[in-house]
PDB file of C-alpha atoms and ligand atoms in Angstrom:
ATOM      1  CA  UNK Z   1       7.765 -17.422  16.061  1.00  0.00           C
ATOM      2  CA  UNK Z   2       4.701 -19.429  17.367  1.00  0.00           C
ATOM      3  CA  UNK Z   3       4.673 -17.434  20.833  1.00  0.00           C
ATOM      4  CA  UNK Z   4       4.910 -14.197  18.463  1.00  0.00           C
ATOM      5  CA  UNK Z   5       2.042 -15.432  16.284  1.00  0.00           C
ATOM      6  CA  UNK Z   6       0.157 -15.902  19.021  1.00  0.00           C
ATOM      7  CA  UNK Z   7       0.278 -12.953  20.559  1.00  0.00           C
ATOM      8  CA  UNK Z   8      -0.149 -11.164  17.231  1.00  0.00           C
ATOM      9  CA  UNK Z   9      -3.441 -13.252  17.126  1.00  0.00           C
ATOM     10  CA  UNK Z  10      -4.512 -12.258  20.345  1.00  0.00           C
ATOM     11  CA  UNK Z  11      -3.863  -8.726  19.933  1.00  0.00           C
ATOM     12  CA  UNK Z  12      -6.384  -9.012  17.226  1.00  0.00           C
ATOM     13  CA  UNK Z  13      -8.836 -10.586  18.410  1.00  0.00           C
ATOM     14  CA  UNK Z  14      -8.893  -8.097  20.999  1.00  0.00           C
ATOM     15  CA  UNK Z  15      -9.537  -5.388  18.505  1.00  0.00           C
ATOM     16  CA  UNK Z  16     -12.889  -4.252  17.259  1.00  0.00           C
ATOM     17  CA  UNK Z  17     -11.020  -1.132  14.983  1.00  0.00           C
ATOM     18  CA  UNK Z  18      -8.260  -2.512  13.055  1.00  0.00           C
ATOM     19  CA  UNK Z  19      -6.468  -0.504  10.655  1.00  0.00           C
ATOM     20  CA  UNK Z  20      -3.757  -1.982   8.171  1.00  0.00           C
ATOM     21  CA  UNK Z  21      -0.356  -0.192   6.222  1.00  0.00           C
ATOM     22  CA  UNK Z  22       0.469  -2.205   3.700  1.00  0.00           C
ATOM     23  CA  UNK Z  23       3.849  -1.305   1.335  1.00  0.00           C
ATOM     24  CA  UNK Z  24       5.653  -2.867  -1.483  1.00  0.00           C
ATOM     25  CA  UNK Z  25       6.454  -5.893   0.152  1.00  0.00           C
ATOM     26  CA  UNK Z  26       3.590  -7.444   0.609  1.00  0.00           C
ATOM     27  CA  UNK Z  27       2.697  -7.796  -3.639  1.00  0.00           C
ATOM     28  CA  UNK Z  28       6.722  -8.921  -3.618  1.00  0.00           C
ATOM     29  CA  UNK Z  29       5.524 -12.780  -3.435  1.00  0.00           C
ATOM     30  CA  UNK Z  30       3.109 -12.193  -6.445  1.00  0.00           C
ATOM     31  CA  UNK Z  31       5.999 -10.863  -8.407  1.00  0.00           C
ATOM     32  CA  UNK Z  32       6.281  -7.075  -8.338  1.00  0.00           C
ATOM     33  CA  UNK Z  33       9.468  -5.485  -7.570  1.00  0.00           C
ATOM     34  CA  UNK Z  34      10.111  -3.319  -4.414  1.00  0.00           C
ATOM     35  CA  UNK Z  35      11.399  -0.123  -4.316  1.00  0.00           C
ATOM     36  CA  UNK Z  36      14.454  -0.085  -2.134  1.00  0.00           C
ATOM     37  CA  UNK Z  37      17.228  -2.498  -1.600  1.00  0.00           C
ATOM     38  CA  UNK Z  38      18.816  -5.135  -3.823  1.00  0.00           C
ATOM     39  CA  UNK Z  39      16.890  -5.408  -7.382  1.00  0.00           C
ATOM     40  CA  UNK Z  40      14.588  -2.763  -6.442  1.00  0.00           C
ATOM     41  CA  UNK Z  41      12.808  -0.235  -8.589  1.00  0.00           C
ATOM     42  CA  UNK Z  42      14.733   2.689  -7.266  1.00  0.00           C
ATOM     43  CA  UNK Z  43      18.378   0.964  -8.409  1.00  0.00           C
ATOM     44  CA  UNK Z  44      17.663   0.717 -11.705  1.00  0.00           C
ATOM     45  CA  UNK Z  45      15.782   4.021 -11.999  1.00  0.00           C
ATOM     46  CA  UNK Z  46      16.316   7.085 -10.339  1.00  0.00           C
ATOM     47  CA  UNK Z  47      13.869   8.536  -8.420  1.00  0.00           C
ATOM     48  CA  UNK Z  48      14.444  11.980  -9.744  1.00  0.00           C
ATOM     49  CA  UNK Z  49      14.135  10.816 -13.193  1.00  0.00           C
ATOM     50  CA  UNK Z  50      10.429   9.011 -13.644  1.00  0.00           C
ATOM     51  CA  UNK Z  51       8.562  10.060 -10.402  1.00  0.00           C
ATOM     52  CA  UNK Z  52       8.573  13.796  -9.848  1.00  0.00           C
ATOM     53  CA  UNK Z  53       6.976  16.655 -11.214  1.00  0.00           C
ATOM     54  CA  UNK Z  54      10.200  17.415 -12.554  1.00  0.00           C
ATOM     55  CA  UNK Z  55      11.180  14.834 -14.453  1.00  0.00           C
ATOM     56  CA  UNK Z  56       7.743  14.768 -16.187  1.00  0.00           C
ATOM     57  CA  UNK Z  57       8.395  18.225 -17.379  1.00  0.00           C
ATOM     58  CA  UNK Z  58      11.428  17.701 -18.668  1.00  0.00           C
ATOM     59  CA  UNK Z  59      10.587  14.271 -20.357  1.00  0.00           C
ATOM     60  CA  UNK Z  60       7.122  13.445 -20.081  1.00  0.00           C
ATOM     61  CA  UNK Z  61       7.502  10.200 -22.645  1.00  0.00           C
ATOM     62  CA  UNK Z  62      10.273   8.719 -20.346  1.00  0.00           C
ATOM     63  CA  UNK Z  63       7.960   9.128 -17.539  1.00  0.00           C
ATOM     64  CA  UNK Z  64       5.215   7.593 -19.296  1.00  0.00           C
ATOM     65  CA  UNK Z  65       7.913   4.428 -20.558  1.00  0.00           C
ATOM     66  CA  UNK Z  66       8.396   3.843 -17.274  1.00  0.00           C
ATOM     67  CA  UNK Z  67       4.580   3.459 -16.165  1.00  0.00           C
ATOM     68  CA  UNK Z  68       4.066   1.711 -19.226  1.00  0.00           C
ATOM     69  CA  UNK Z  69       6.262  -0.869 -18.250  1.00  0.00           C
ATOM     70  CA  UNK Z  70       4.786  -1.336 -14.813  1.00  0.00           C
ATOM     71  CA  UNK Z  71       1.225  -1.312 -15.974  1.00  0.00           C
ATOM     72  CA  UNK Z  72       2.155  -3.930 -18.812  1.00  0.00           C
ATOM     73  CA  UNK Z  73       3.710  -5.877 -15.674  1.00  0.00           C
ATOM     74  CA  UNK Z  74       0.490  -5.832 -13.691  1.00  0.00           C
ATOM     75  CA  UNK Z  75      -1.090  -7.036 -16.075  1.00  0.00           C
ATOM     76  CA  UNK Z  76       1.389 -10.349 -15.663  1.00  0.00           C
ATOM     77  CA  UNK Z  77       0.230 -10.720 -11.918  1.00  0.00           C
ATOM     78  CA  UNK Z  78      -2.187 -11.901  -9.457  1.00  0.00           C
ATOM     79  CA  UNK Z  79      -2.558 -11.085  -5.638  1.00  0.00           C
ATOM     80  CA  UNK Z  80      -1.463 -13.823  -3.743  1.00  0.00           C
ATOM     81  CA  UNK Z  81      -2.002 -15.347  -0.043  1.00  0.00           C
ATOM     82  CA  UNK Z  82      -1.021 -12.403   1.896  1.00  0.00           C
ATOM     83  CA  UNK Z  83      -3.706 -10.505   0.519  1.00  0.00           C
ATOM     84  CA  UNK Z  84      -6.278 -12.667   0.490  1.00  0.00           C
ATOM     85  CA  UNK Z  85      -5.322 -12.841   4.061  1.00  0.00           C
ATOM     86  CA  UNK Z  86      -6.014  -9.467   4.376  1.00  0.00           C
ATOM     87  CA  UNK Z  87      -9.468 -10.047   2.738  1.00  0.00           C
ATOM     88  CA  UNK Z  88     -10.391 -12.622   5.126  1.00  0.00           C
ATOM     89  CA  UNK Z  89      -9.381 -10.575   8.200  1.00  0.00           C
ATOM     90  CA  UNK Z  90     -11.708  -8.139   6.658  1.00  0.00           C
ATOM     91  CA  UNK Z  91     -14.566 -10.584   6.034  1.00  0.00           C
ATOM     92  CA  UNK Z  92     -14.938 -12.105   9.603  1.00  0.00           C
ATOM     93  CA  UNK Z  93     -14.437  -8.540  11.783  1.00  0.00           C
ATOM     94  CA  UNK Z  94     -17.459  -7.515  13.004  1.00  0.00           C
ATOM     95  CA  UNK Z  95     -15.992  -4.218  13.832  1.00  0.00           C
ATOM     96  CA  UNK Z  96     -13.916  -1.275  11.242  1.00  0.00           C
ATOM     97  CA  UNK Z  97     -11.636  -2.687   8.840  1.00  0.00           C
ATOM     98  CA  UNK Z  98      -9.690  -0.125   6.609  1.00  0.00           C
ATOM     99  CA  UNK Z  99      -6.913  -1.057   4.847  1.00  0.00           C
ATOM    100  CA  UNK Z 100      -4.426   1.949   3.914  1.00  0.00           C
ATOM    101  CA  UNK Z 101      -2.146   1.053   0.702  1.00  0.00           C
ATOM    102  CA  UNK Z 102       1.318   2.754  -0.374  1.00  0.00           C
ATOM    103  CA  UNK Z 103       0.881   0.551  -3.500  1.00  0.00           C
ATOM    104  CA  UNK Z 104      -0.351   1.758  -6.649  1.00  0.00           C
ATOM    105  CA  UNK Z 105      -0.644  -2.260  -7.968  1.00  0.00           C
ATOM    106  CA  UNK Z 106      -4.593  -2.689  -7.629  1.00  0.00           C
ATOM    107  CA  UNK Z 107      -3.834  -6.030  -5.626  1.00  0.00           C
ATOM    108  CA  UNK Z 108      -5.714  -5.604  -2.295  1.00  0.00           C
ATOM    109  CA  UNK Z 109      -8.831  -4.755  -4.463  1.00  0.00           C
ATOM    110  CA  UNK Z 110      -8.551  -7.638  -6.776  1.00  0.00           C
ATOM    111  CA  UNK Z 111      -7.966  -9.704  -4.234  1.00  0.00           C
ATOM    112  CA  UNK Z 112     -11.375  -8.888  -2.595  1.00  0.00           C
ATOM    113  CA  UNK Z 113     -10.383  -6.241  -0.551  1.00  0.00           C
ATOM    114  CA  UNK Z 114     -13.696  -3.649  -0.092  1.00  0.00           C
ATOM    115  CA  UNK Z 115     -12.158  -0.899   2.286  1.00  0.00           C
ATOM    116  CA  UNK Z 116      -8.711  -0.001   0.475  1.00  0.00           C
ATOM    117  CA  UNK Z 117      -7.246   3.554   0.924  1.00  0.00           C
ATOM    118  CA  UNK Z 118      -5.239   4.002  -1.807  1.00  0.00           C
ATOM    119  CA  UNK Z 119      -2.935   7.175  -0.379  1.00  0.00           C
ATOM    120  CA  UNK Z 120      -0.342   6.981  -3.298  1.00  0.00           C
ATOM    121  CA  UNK Z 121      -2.550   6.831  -6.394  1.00  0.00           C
ATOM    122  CA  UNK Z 122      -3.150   4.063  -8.478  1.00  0.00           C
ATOM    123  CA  UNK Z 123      -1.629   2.953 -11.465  1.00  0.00           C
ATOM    124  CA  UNK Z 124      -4.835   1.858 -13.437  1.00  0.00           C
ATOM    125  CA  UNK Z 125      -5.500   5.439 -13.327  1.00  0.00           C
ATOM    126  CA  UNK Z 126      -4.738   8.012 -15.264  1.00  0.00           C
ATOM    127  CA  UNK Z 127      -5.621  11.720 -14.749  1.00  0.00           C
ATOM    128  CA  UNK Z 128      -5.715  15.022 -17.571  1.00  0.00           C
ATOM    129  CA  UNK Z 129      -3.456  17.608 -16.926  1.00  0.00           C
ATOM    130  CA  UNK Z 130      -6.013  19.965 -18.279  1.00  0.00           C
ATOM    131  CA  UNK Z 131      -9.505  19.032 -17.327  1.00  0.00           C
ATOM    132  CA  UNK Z 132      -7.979  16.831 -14.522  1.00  0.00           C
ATOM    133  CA  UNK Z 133     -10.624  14.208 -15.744  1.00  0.00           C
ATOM    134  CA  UNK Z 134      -9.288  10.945 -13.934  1.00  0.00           C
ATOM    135  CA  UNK Z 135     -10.049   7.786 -15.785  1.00  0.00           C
ATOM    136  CA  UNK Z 136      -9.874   4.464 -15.448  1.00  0.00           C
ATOM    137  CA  UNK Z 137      -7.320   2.485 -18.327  1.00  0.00           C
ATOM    138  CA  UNK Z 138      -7.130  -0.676 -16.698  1.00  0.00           C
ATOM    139  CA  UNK Z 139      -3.556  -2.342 -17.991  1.00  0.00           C
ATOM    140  CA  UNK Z 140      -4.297  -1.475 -21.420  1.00  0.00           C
ATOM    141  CA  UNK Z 141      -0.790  -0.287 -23.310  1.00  0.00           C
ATOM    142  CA  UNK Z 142      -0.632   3.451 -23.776  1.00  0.00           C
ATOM    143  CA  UNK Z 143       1.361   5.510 -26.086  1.00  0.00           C
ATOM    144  CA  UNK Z 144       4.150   7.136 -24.775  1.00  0.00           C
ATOM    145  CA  UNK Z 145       2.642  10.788 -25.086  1.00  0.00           C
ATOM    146  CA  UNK Z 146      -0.814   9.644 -24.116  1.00  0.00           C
ATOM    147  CA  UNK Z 147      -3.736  12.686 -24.858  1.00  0.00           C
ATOM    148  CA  UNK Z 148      -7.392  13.395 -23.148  1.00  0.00           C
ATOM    149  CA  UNK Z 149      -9.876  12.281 -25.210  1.00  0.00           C
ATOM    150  CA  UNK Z 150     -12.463  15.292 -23.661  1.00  0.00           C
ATOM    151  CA  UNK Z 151      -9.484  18.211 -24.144  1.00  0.00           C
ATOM    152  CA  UNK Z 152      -6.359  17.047 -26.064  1.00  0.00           C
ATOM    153  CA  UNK Z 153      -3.848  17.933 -22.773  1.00  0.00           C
ATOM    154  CA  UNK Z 154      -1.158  15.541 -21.858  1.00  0.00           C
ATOM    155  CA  UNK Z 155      -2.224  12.586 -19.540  1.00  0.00           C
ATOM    156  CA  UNK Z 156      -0.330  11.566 -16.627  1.00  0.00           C
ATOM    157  CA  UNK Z 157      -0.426   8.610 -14.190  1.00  0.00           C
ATOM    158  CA  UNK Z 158      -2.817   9.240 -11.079  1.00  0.00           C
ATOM    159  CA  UNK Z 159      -0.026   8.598  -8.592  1.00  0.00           C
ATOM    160  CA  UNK Z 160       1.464  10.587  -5.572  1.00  0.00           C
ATOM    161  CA  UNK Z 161       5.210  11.687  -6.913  1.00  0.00           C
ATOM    162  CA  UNK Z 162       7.865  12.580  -4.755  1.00  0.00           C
ATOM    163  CA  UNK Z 163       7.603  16.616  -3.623  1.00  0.00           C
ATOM    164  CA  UNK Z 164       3.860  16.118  -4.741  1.00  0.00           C
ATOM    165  CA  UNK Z 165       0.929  16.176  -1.772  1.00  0.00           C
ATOM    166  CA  UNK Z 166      -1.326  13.181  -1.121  1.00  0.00           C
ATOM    167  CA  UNK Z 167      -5.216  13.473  -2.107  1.00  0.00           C
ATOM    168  CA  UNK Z 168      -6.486  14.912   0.187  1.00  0.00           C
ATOM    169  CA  UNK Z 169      -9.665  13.630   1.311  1.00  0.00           C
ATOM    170  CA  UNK Z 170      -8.015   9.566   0.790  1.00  0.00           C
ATOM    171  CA  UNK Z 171      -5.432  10.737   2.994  1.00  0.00           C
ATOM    172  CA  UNK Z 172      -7.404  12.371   6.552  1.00  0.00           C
ATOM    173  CA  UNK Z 173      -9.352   9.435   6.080  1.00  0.00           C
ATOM    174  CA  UNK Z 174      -6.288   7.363   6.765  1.00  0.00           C
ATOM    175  CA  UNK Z 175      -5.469   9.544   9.659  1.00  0.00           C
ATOM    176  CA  UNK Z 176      -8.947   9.155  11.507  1.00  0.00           C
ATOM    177  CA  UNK Z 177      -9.645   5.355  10.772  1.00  0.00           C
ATOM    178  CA  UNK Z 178      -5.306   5.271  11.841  1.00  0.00           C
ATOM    179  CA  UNK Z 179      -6.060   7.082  14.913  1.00  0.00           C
ATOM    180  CA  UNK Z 180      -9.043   5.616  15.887  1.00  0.00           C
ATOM    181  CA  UNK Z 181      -8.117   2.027  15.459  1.00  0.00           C
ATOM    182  CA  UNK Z 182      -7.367  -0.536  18.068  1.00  0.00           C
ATOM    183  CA  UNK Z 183      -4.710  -2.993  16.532  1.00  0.00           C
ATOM    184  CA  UNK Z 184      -2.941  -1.831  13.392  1.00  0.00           C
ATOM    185  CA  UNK Z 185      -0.567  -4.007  11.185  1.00  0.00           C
ATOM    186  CA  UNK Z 186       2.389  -2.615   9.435  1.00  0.00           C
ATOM    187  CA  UNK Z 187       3.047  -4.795   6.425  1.00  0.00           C
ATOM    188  CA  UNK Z 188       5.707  -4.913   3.999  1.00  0.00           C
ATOM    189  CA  UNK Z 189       6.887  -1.348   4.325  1.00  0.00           C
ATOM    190  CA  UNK Z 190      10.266   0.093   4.858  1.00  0.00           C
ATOM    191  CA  UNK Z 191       8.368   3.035   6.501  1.00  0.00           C
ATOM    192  CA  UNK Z 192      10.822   5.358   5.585  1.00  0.00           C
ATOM    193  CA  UNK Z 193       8.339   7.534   3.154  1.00  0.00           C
ATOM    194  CA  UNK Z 194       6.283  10.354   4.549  1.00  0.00           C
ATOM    195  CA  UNK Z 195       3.866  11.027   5.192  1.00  0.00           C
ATOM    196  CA  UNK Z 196       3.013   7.429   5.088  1.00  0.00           C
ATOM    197  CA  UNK Z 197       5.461   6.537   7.563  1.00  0.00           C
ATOM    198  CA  UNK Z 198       4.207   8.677   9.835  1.00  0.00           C
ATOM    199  CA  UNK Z 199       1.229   6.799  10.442  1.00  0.00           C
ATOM    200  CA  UNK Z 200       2.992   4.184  12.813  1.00  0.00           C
ATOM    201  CA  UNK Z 201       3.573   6.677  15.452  1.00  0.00           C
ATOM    202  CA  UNK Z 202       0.271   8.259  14.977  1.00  0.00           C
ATOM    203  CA  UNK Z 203      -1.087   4.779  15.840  1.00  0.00           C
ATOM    204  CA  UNK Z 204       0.921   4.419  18.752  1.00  0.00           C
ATOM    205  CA  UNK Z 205       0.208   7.895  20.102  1.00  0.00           C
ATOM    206  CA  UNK Z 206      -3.304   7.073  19.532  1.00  0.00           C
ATOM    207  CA  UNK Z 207      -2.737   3.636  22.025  1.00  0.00           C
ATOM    208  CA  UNK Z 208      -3.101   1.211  19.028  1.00  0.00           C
ATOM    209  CA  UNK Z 209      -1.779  -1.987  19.906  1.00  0.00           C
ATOM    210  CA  UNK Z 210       1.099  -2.677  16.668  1.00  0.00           C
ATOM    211  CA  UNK Z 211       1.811  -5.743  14.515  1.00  0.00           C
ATOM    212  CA  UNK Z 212       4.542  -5.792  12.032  1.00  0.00           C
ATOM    213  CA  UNK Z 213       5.001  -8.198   9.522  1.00  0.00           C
ATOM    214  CA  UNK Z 214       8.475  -7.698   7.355  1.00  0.00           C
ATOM    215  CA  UNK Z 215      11.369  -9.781   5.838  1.00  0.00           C
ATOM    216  CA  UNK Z 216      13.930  -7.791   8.394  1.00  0.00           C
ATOM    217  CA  UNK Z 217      13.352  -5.179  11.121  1.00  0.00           C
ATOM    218  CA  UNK Z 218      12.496  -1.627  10.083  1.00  0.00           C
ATOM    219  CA  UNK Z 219      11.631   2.137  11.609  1.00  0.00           C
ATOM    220  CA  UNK Z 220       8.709   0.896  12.667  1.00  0.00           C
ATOM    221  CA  UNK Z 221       9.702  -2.317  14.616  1.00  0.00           C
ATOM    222  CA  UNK Z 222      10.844  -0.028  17.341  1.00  0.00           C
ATOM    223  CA  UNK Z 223       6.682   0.842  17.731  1.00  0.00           C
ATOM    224  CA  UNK Z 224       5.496  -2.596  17.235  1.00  0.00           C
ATOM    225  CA  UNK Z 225       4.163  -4.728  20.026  1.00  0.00           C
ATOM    226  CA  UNK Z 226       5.177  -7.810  18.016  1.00  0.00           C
ATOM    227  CA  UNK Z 227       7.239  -7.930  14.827  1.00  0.00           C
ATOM    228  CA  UNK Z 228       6.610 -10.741  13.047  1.00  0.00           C
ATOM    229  CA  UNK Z 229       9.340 -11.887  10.485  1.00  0.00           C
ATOM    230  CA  UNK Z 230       8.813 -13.533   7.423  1.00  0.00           C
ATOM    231  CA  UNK Z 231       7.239 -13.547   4.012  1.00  0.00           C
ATOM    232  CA  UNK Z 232       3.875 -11.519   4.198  1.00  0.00           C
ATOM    233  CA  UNK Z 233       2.705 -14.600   2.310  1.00  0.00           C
ATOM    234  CA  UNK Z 234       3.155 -16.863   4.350  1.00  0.00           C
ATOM    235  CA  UNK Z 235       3.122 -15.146   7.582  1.00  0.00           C
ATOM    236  CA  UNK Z 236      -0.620 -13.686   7.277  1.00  0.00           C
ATOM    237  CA  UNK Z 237      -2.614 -16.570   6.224  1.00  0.00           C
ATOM    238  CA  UNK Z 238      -0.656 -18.461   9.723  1.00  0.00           C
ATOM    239  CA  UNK Z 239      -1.766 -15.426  11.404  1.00  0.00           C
ATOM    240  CA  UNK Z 240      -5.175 -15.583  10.253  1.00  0.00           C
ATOM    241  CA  UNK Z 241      -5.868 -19.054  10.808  1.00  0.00           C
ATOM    242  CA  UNK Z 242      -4.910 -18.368  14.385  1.00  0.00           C
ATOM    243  CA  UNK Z 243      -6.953 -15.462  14.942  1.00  0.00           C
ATOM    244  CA  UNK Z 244     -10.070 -17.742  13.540  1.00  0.00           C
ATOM    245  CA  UNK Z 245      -9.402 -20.560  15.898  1.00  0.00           C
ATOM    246  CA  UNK Z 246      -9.065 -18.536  18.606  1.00  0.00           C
ATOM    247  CA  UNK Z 247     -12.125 -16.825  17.562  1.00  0.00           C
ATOM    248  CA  UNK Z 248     -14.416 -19.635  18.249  1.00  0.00           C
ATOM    249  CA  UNK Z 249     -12.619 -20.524  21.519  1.00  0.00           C
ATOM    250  CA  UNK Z 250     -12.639 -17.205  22.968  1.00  0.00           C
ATOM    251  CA  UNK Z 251     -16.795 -17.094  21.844  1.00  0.00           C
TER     252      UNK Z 251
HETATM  253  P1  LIG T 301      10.120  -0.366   0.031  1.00  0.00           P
HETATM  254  O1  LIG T 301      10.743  -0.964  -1.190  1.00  0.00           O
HETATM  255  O2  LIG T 301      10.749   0.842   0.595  1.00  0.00           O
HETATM  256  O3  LIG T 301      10.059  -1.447   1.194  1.00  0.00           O
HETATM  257  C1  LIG T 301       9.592  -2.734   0.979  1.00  0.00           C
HETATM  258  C2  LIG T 301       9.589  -3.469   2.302  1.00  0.00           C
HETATM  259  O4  LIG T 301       8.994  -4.746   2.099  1.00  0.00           O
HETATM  260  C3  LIG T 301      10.976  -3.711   2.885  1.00  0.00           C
HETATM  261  O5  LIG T 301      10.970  -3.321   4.252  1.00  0.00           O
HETATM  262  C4  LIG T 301      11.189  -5.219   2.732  1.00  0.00           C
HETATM  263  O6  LIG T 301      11.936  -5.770   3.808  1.00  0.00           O
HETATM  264  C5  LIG T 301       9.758  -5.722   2.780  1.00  0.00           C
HETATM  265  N1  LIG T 301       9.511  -6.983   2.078  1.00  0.00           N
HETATM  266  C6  LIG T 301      10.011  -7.420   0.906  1.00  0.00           C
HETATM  267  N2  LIG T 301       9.486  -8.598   0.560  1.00  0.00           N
HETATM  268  C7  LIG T 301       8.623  -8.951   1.543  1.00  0.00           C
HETATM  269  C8  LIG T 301       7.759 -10.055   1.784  1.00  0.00           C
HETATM  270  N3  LIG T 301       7.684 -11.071   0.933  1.00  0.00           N
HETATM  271  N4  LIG T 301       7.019 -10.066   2.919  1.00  0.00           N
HETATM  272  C9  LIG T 301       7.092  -9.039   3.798  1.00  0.00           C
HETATM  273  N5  LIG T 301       7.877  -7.963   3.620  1.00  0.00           N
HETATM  274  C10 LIG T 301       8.640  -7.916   2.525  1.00  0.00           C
HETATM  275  O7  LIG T 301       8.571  -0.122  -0.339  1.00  0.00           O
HETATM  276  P2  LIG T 301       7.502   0.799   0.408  1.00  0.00           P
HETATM  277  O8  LIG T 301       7.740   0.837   1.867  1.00  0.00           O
HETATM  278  O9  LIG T 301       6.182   0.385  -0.090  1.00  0.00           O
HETATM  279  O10 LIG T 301       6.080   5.790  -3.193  1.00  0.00           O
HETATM  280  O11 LIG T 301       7.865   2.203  -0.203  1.00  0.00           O
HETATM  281  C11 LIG T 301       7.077   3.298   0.140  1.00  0.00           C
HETATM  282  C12 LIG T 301       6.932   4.228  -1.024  1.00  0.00           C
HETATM  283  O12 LIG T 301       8.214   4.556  -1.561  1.00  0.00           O
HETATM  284  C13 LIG T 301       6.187   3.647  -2.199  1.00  0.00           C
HETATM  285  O13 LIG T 301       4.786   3.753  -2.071  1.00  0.00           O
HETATM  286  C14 LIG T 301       6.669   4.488  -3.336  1.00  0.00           C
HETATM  287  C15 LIG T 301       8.134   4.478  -3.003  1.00  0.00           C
HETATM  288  O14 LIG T 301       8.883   5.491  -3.531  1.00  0.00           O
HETATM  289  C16 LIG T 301       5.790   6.512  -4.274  1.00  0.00           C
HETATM  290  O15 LIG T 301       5.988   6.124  -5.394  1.00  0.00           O
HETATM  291  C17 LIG T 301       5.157   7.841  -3.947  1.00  0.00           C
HETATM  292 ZN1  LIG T 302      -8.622  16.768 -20.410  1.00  0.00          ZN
END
């Protein structure tokens, strides 16, 4: 692990572009469930059910129970030292930072984070299936049918459902600051989701230089120059201390 963390740390500091992917796992130490595996959101609620088109057609206030109960849950939680890690790494680059999210949480941002591509949505927002008006609800509880205040239509959360595209303009940013970057990290993701996933080999075809930071090996440790195991929480802020020291040796 220390020969790993070094060289993670030296990729790094070799980078002036870097470019993070950050999944479920990395709020996992501040509380929130993942999505796959043991105890994860997807076992005790099917997909098909709360995050589709689909299933918000057919039962819009089941939908909305289920975002209720993860909004009431973030309001519960605080980031913790993986992304403040991240916040760090962002402070002392000289060069790009942009840090591409899966997760809908608000963490990287409370946490400090400035350049945050959020690529699924966010749950603090909610958007009128009407006027489309997004808006900002924070955690505040809403009902379970919640309405536009401009034009009376149905609101809906302002996340990316399965079968649904990504926005658009959030999203080719991600490409072009993915493509263009030096070193990217892949943290906490089971990269299995597209076209999120997809961004590991887009790095790699691009010559990006690959960290991985995850609990076990995934699709994308097969790309990564180093795969770093552990707890994103503890494993970042040892990488980033590392990458600081060497910093003002290599200077
Ligand atoms: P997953 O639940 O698929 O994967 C979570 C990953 O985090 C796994 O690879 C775990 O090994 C890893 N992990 C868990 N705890 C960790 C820790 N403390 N430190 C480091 N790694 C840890 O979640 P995502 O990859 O984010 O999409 O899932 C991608 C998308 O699928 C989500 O954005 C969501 C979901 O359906 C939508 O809702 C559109
Ligand atoms: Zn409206």
């Amino acid at each position: 692990m220390e020969e790993q963390l070094e060289h993670a740390a030296r990729l790094l500091r070799g980078a002036r572009r870097v470019a993070v992917l950050t999944g479920a796992g990395i709020s996992a130490e501040s509380g929130l469930a993942t999505f796959r595996g043991a105890g994860g959101l997807w076992e005790g609620q099917r997909v098909e059910d709360v995050a589709t088109p689909r299933a918000f057609e057919r039962d819009a206030a089941l939908v909305w129970r289920f975002y209720n109960l993860r909004r009431a849950n973030l309001a519960t939680v605080q980031p913790n030292p993986g992304h403040r890690a991240l916040v760090d790494l962002e402070n002392r680059l000289t060069g790009n930072f942009t840090l591409v999210t899966q997760n809908v949480d608000g963490l990287h941002q409370a946490a400090g984070s400035k350049n945050v591509l959020e690529i699924h949505g966010a749950i603090r927002l909610v958007r009128c299936t009407g006027c489309r008006l997004t808006t900002d609800r924070g955690v505040e509880p809403l009902p379970d049918l919640p309405k536009c205040e401009d034009c009376g239509s149905l609101l809906r959360p302002d996340v990316v459902w399965f079968e649904e595209m990504l926005p658009h303009d959030v999203w080719r940013q991600a490409e072009e600051a993915v493509g263009a970057c030096e070193c990217f990290l892949v943290i906490g993701t089971s990269a299995v989701v597209h076209p999120a996933a997809g961004l590991v080999s887009w790095a790699r075809a691009n010559h990006a230089r690959i960290i991985e930071i995850n609990l076990t090996a995934t699709v994308a440790t097969s790309y990564a120059d180093t795969a770093l195991q552990g707890p994103s929480g503890v494993v970042l802020p040892d990488l980033l201390k590392r990458y600081a020291e060497g910093k003002t040796v290599d200077s």
